Coordinates of C-alpha atoms and ligand atoms in Angstrom, one line a residue:
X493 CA 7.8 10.2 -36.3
X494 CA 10.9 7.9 -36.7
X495 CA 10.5 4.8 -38.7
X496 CA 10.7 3.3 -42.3
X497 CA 9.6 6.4 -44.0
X498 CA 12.7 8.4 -43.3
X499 CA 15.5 5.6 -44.2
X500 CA 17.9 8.5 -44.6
X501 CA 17.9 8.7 -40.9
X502 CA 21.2 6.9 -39.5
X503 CA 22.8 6.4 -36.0
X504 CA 26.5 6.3 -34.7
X505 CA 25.9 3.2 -33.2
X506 CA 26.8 1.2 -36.3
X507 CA 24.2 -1.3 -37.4
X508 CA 24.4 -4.0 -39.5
X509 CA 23.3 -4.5 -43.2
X510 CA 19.4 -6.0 -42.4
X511 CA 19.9 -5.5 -39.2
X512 CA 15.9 -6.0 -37.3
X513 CA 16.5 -3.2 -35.1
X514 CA 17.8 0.2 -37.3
X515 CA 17.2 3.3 -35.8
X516 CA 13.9 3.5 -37.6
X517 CA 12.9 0.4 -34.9
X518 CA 13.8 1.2 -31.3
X519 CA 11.7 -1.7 -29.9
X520 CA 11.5 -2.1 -25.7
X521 CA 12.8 -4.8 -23.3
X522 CA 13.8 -5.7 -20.4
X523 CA 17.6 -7.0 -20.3
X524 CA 20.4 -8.4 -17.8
X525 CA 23.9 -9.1 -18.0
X526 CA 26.3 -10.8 -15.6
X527 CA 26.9 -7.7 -14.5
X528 CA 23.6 -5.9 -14.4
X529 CA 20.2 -6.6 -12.8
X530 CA 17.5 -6.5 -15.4
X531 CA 16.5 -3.6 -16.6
X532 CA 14.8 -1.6 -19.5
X533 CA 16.8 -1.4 -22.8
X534 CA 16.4 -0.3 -26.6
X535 CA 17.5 -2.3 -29.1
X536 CA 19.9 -0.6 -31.7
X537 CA 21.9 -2.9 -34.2
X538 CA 23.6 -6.1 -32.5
X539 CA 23.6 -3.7 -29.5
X540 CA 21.3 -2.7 -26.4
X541 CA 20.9 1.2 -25.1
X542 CA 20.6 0.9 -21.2
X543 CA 18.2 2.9 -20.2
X544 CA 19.0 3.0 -16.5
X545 CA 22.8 4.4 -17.6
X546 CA 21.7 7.2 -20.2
X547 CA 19.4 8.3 -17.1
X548 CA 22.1 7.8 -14.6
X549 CA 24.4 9.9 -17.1
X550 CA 22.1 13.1 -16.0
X551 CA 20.4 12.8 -19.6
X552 CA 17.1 14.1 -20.1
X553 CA 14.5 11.5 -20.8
X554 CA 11.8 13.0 -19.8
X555 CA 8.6 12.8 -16.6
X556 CA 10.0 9.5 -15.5
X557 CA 11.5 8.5 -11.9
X558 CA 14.9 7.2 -11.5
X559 CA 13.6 4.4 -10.5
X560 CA 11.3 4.0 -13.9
X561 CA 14.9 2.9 -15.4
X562 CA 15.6 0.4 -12.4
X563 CA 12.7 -1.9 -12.7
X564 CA 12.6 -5.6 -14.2
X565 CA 9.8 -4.4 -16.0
X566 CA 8.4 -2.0 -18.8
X567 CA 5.4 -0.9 -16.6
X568 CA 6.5 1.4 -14.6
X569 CA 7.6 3.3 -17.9
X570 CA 4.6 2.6 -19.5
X571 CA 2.3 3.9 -16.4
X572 CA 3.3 7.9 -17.8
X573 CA 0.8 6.9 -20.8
X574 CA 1.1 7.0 -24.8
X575 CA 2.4 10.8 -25.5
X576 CA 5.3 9.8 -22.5
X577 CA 6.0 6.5 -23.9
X578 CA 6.4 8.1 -27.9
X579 CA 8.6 11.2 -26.6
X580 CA 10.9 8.6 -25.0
X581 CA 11.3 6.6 -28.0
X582 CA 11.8 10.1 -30.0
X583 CA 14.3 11.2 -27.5
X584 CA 16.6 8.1 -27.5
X585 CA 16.3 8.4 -31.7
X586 CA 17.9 11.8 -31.0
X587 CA 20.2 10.7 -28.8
X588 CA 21.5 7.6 -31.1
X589 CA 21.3 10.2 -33.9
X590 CA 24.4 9.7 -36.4
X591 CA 24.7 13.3 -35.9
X592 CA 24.4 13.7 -31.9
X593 CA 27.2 13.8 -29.5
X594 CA 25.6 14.0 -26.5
X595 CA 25.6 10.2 -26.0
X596 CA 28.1 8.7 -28.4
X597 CA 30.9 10.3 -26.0
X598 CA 29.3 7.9 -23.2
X599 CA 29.3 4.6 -25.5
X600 CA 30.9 2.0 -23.3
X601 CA 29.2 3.1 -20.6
X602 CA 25.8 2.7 -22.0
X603 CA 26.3 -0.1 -25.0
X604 CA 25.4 -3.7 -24.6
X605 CA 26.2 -6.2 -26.6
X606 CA 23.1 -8.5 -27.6
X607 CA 25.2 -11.5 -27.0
X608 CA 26.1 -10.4 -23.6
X609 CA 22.6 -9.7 -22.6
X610 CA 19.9 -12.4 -21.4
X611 CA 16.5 -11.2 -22.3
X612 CA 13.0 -11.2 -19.9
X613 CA 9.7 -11.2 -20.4
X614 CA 9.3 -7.0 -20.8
X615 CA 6.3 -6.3 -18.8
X616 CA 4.5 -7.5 -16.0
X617 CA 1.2 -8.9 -17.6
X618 CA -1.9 -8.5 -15.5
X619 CA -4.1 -10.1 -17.9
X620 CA -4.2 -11.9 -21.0
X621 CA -7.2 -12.1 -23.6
X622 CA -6.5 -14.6 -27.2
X623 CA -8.9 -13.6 -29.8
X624 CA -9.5 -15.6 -32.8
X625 CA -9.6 -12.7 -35.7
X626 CA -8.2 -14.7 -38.3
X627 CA -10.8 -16.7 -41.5
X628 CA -8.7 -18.3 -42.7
X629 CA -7.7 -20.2 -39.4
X630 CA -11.3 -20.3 -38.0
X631 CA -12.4 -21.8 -41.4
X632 CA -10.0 -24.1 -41.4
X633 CA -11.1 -25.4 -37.6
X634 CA -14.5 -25.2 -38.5
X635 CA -14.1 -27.3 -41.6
X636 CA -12.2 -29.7 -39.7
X637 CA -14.3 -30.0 -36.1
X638 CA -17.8 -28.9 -37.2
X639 CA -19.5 -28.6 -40.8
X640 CA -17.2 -28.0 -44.1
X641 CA -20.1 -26.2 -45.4
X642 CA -21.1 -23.9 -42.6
X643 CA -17.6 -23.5 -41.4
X644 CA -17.7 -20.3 -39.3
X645 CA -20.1 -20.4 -36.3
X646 CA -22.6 -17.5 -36.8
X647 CA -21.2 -15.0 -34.3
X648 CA -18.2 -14.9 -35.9
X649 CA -18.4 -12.1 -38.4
X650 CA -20.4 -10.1 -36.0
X651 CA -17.8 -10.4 -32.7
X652 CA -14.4 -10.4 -32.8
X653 CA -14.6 -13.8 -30.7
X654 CA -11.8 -14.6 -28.1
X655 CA -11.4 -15.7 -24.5
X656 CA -9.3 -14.7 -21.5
X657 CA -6.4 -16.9 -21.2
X658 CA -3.6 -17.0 -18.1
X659 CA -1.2 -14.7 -17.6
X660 CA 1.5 -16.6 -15.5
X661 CA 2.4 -19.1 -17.7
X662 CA 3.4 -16.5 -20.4
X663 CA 7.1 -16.9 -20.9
X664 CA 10.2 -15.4 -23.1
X665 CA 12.2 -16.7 -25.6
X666 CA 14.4 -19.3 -25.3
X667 CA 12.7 -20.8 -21.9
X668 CA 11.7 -24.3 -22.5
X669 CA 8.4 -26.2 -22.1
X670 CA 7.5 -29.5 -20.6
X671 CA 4.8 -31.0 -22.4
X672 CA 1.5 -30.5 -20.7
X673 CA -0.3 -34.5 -19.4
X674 CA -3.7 -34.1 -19.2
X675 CA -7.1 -35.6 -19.8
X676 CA -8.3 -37.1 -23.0
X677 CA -10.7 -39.2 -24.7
X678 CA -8.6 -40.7 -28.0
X679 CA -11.4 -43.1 -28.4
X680 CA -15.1 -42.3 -28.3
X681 CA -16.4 -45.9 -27.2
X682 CA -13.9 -46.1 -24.4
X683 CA -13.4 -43.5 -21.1
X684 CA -11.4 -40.6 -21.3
X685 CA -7.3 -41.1 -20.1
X686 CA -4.8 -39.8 -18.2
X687 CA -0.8 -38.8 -19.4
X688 CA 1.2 -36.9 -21.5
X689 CA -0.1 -34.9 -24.3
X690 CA 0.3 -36.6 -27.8
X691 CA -1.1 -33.4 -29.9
X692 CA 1.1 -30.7 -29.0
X693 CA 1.0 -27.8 -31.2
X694 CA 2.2 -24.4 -31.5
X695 CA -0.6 -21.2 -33.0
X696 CA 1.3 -18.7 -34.9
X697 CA 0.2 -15.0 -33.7
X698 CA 0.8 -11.6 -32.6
X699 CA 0.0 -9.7 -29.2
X700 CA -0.4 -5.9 -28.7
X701 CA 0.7 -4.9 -24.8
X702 CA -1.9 -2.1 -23.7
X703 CA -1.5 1.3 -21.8
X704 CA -3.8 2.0 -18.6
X705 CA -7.0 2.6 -19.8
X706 CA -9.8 4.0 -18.9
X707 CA -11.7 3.8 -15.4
X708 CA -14.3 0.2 -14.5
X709 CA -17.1 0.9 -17.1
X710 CA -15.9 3.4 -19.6
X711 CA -15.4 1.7 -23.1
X712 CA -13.0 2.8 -25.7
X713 CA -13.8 3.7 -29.2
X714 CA -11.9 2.3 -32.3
X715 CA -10.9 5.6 -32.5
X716 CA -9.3 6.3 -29.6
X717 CA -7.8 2.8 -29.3
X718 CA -4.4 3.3 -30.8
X719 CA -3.7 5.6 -27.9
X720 CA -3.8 2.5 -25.3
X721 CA -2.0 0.4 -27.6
X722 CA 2.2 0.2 -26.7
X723 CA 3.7 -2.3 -29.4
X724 CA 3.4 -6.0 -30.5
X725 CA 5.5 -9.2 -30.0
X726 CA 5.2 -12.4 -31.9
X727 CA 3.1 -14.4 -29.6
X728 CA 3.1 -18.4 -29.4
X729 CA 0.1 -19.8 -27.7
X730 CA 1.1 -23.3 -27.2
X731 CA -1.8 -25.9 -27.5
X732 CA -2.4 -29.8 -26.7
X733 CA -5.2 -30.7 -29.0
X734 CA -6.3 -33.8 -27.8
X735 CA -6.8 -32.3 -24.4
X736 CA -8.6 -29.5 -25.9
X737 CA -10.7 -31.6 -27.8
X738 CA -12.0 -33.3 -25.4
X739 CA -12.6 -30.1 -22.4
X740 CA -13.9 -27.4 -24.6
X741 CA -17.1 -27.7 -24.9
X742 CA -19.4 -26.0 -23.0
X743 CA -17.0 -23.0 -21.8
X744 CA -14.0 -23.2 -24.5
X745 CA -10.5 -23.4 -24.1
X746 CA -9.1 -23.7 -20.5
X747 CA -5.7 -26.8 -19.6
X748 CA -4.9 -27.0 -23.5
X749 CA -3.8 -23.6 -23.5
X750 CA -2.9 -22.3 -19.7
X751 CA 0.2 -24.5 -19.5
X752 CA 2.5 -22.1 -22.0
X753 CA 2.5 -18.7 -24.0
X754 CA 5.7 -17.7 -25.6
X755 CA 6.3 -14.0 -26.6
X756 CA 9.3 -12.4 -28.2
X757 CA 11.3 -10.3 -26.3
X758 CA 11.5 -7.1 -27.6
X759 CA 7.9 -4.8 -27.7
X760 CA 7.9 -3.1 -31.4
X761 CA 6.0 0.2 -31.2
X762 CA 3.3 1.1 -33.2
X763 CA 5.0 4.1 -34.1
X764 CA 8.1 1.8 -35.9
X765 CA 4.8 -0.2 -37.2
X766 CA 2.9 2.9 -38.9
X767 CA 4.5 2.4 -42.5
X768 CA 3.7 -0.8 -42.7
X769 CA -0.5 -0.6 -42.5
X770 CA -2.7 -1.9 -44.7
X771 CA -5.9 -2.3 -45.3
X772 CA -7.9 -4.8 -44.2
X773 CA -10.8 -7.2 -46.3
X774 CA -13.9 -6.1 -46.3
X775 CA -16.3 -6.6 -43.7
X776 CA -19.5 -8.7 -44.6
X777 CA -21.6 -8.3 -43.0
X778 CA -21.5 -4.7 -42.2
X779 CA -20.4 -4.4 -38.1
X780 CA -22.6 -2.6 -35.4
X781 CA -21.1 1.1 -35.3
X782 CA -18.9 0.7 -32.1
X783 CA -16.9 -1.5 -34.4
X784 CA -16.2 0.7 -37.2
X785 CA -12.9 2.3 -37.8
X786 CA -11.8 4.7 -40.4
X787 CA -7.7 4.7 -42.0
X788 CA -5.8 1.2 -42.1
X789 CA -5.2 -0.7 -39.0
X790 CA -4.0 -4.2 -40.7
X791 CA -0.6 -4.6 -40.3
X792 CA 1.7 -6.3 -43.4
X793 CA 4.7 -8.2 -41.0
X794 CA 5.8 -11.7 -42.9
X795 CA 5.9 -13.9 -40.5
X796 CA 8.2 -17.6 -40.6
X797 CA 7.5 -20.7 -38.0
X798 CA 10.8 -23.3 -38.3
X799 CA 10.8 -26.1 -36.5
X800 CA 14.1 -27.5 -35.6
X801 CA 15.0 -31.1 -34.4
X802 CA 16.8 -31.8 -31.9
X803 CA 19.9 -33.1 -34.6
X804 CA 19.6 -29.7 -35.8
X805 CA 17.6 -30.3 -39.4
X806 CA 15.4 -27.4 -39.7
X807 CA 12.1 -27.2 -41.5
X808 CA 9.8 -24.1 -42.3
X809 CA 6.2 -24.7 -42.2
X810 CA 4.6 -21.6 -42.3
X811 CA 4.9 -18.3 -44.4
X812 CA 2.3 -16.0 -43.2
X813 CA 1.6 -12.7 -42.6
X814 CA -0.6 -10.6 -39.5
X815 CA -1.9 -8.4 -42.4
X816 CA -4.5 -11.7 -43.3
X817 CA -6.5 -10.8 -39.8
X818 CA -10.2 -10.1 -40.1
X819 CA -10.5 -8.1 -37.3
X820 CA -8.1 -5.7 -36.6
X821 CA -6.5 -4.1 -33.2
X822 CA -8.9 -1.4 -33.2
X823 CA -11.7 -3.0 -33.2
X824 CA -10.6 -5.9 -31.3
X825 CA -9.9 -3.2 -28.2
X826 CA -13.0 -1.7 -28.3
X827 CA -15.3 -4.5 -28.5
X828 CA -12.9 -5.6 -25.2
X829 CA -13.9 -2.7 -23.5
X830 CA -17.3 -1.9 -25.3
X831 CA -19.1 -3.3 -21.6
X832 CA -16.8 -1.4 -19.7
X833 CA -13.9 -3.7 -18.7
X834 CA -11.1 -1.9 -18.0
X835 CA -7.4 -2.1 -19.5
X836 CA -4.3 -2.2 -16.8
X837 CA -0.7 -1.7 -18.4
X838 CA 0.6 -4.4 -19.6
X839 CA -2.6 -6.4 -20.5
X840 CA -1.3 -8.8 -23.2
X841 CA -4.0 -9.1 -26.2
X842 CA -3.3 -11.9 -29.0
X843 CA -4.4 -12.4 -32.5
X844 CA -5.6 -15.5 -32.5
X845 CA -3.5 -17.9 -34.8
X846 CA -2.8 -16.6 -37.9
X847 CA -3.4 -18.0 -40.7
X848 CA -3.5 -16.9 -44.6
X849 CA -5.1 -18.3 -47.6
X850 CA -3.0 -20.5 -48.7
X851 CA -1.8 -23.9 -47.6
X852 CA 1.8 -22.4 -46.8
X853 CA 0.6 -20.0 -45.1
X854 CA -1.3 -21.7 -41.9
X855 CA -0.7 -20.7 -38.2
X856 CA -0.7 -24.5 -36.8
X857 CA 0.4 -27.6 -36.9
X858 CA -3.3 -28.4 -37.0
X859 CA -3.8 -26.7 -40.1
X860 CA -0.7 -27.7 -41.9
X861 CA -1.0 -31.9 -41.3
X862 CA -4.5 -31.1 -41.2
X863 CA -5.3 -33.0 -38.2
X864 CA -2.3 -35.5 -39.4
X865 CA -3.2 -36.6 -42.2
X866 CA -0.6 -34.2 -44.0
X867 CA 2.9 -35.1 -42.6
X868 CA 5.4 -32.4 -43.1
X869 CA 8.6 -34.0 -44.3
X870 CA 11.8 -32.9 -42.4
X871 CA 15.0 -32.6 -43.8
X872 CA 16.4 -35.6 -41.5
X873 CA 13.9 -38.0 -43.4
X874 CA 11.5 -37.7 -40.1
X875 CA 7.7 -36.8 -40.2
X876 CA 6.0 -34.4 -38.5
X877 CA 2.1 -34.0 -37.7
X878 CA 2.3 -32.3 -34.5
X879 CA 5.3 -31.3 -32.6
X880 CA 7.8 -33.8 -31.1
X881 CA 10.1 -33.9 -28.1
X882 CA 13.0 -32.4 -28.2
X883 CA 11.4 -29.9 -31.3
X884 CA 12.2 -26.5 -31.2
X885 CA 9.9 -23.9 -32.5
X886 CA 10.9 -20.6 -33.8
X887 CA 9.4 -17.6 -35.0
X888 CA 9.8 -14.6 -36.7
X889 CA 8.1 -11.8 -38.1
X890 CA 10.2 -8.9 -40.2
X891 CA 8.5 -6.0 -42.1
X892 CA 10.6 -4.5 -44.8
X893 CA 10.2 -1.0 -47.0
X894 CA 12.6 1.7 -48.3
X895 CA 15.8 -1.0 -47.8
X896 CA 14.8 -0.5 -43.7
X897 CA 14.0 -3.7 -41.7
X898 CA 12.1 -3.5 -38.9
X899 CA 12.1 -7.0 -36.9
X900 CA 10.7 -8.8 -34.0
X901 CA 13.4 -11.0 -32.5
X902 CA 13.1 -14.2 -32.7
X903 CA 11.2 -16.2 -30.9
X904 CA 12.2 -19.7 -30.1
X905 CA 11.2 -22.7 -27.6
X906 CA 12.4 -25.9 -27.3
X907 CA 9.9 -28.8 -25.6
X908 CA 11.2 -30.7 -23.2
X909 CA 9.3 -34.6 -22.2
X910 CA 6.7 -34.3 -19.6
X911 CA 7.7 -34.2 -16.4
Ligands
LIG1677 MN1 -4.6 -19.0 -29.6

C-alpha cells in the first residue's frame, strides 16, 4: 500500500520539501484549466496528473471507460467500487514512480500546474448526513444551551446522533458565501424578526465520500464499512446561530445550516490515511454489538481554522485534531445503514464539528467566544465573537510521520454581506 510507511518511495515529478501531496498522498479531484474542461486529476507536488491524458496516452488504468476520465465528476470512477478505486491509485503511484519511464517521457503532456488549475467540487453528492460525534463539542453546546451539569442528552453515548443536511448548497474552496437572513427571536419578551444573520459561524469538521453500497434494506457492518468508504475532505458546515436557536426545536437543524457547506477540494484516500490511525477513547457505556469495531479507526490529522480580515490580519483560533471524535467512521456508517438505508456514491458524511479538550482546540466560533462572551483578539486591534463580513475562513488539516506529509488543501471562504 503506498503511503507514510514507505517514505523511501520517491517520484520523478519533483515535489517540494513539505509538500501536502508526496507520492505517499495521491489525493482525487476534479480540475480545469483555460484550456481544459474539468476533469479528474491526482495531485502530485505543486503539480496535477490528468487523468483523462495518461488514459488518452493508451496507458493502462485499468476497468474504466474513456469516458470515466472525461467527466466533471469523481463518480463515474468511483461507480467500479473500492478494489477499482485502490488499484487506480496504486497504478498512477507506479506510473509517477521515481524509477518508471513509462509516463515521465509524456510529462508536458500530462502535468498541470496547481496554479494553472481551478479546482471543483470532486463528486456529485446525492446526499449529505452531519453527525455530531465529537464530546467535547456536544459538551460544550450542552453546557451552554441546556444543563452544565447534565450536559450530553442521554442518547448520545448510545447513537452516534446526526441529521441529514442538503446536498446543493455544498460548495468548493474559494467560492464565497452571502450571509444567510432569516428568522429570529433575539429577545424573548418580543416577536421573532426578519434580516440578516448576526451569528454567523463556521464548525470545524471532516467528511468521508462513500462508495455504492448495498441494496434498499441491507445494513453494513463496522466491519465491512471501510470498503464503502473513498477518502475525507475538511468539511465546513457553515451555521447562523441565532436562526438556529430559534428553529430547532422540535425537528433540529434545518435554514441555519442548508444555506452553505464548504469542503476541500482534493478527496484523501483512506489508503494515504492508514498510518495515521489511532485509537479511539473508550466507549462508556458499552455500545449495542452492531456498533462494535475491532483495530483503530480514529484518525490523528491536526487540523488549523484562521480567520483572515478583509485588511489581510490573520488570526488562528483553533488547533484541533479529527483523532478527538467519539464515534468513529465505522461505526458512524453502520448505524447509517443499520435500518437499511442505502449508500449511493458520492454520499457526503461529516463529523460533526470537532472539537478537542482544550480551550484551543474548539471547532466553533461558538465554542471559542463561548457564545460572545470570549472575544478573540485579531491582530488589527478588532474583536471577533462570531464571524464578520468580509472574514475569510480557512482550513487545514496535515498529518505528518516518517518526514512525509500528507495534506488536505486548504480550504478557504470568504463571506460576502447578505444579499
Ligand atoms: Mn455540523
Amino acid at each position: 500500500m503506498l503511503n507514510a510507511d514507505h517514505p523511501e518511495i520517491q517520484s520523478w515529478v519533483s515535489v517540494p520539501s513539505g509538500s501536502p501531496f508526496p507520492i505517499q498522498n495521491l489525493p482525487f479531484g476534479i480540475f480545469s484549466t483555460k484550456d481544459s474542461s474539468p476533469r479528474p486529476g491526482v495531485a502530485i507536488g505543486d503539480h496535477i496528473l490528468d487523468l483523462k491524458a495518461v488514459h488518452g496516452l493508451g496507458i493502462d488504468l485499468g476497468p474504466f471507460k474513456a469516458s470515466d476520465f472525461d467527466s466533471s465528476v469523481l463518480n463515474d470512477l468511483m461507480s467500479q467500487g473500492k478494489k477499482a478505486m485502490t488499484a487506480l491509485r496504486e497504478r498512477i503511484g507506479e506510473l509517477l514512480n521515481a524509477g518508471d519511464h513509462e509516463l515521465k517521457n509524456h510529462a508536458e503532456s500530462v502535468l498541470v500546474l496547481q496554479s494553472d488549475a481551478e479546482m471543483h467540487l470532486p463528486v456529485r453528492i446525492g446526499d449529505y448526513t452531519d453527525f455530531y460525534s465529537s464530546i467535547d463539542h456536544a459538551t460544550n453546546v450542552g453546557k451552554m444551551f441546556r444543563d452544565p451539569e447534565n450536559a450530553l442528552l442521554p442518547n448520545w453515548r448510545h447513537i452516534p446522533v446526526g441529521y441529514h443536511g442538503r446536498s446543493s448548497s455544498i460548495i468548493p474552496s474559494g467560492v464565497p458565501i452571502h450571509r444567510p437572513k432569516g428568522q429570529t427571536r433575539p429577545d424573548a419578551e418580543k416577536p421573532p424578526v426578519y434580516g440578516p444573520c448576526r451569528l454567523l459561524d463556521f464548525e470545524l469538521e471532516m467528511a468521508f465520500v462513500t462508495f455504492d453500497g448495498k441494496p434498499l434494506g441491507h445494513s453494513i457492518t463496522t466491519s465491512e464499512a471501510e470498503d464503502y468508504i473513498f477518502g475525507m475532505v475538511l468539511f465546513n458546515d457553515w451555521s447562523a446561530r441565532d436562526i438556529q436557536k430559534w428553529e430547532y426545536v422540535p425537528l433540529g437543524p434545518f435554514l441555519a445550516k442548508n444555506f452553505a457547506s464548504s469542503m476541500s477540494p482534493w478527496i484523501v484516500t483512506l489508503e494515504a490515511l492508514e498510518p495515521f490511525k489511532v485509537r479511539g477513547e473508550k466507549q462508556q457505556p458499552v455500545v449495542l454489538p452492531y456498533l462494535e469495531f475491532t483495530g483503530n479507526h480514529n484518525v490523528d490529522i491536526p487540523l488549523e481554522v484562521s480567520i483572515e480580515t478583509e485588511t489581510g490580519a490573520s488570526q488562528v483560533v483553533s488547533r484541533s485534531n479529527y483523532r478527538y471524535m467519539y464515534w468513529n467512521m465505522v461505526q458512524q456508517l453502520a448505524h447509517h445503514t443499520v435500518n437499511g438505508c442505502n449508500l449511493r456514491s458520492g454520499d457526503m458524511m461529516a463529523s460533526g464539528t470537532i472539537s478537542g479538550p482544550d480551550e484551543g482546540s474548539f471547532g466553533s466560533m461558538l465554542e471559542i467566544s463561548w457564545q460572545g462572551t470570549k472575544p478573540v483578539q485579531m491582530p488589527d486591534g478588532t474583536e471577533r465573537r462570531f464571524i464578520q463580513d468580509g472574514d475569510t475562513v480557512i482550513m487545514n488539516g496535515q498529518c505528518e510521520k516518517n518526514g512525509i506529509t500528507i495534506g488536505f488543501g486548504e480550504l478557504r471562504t470568504k463571506v460576502l454581506p447578505a444579499i
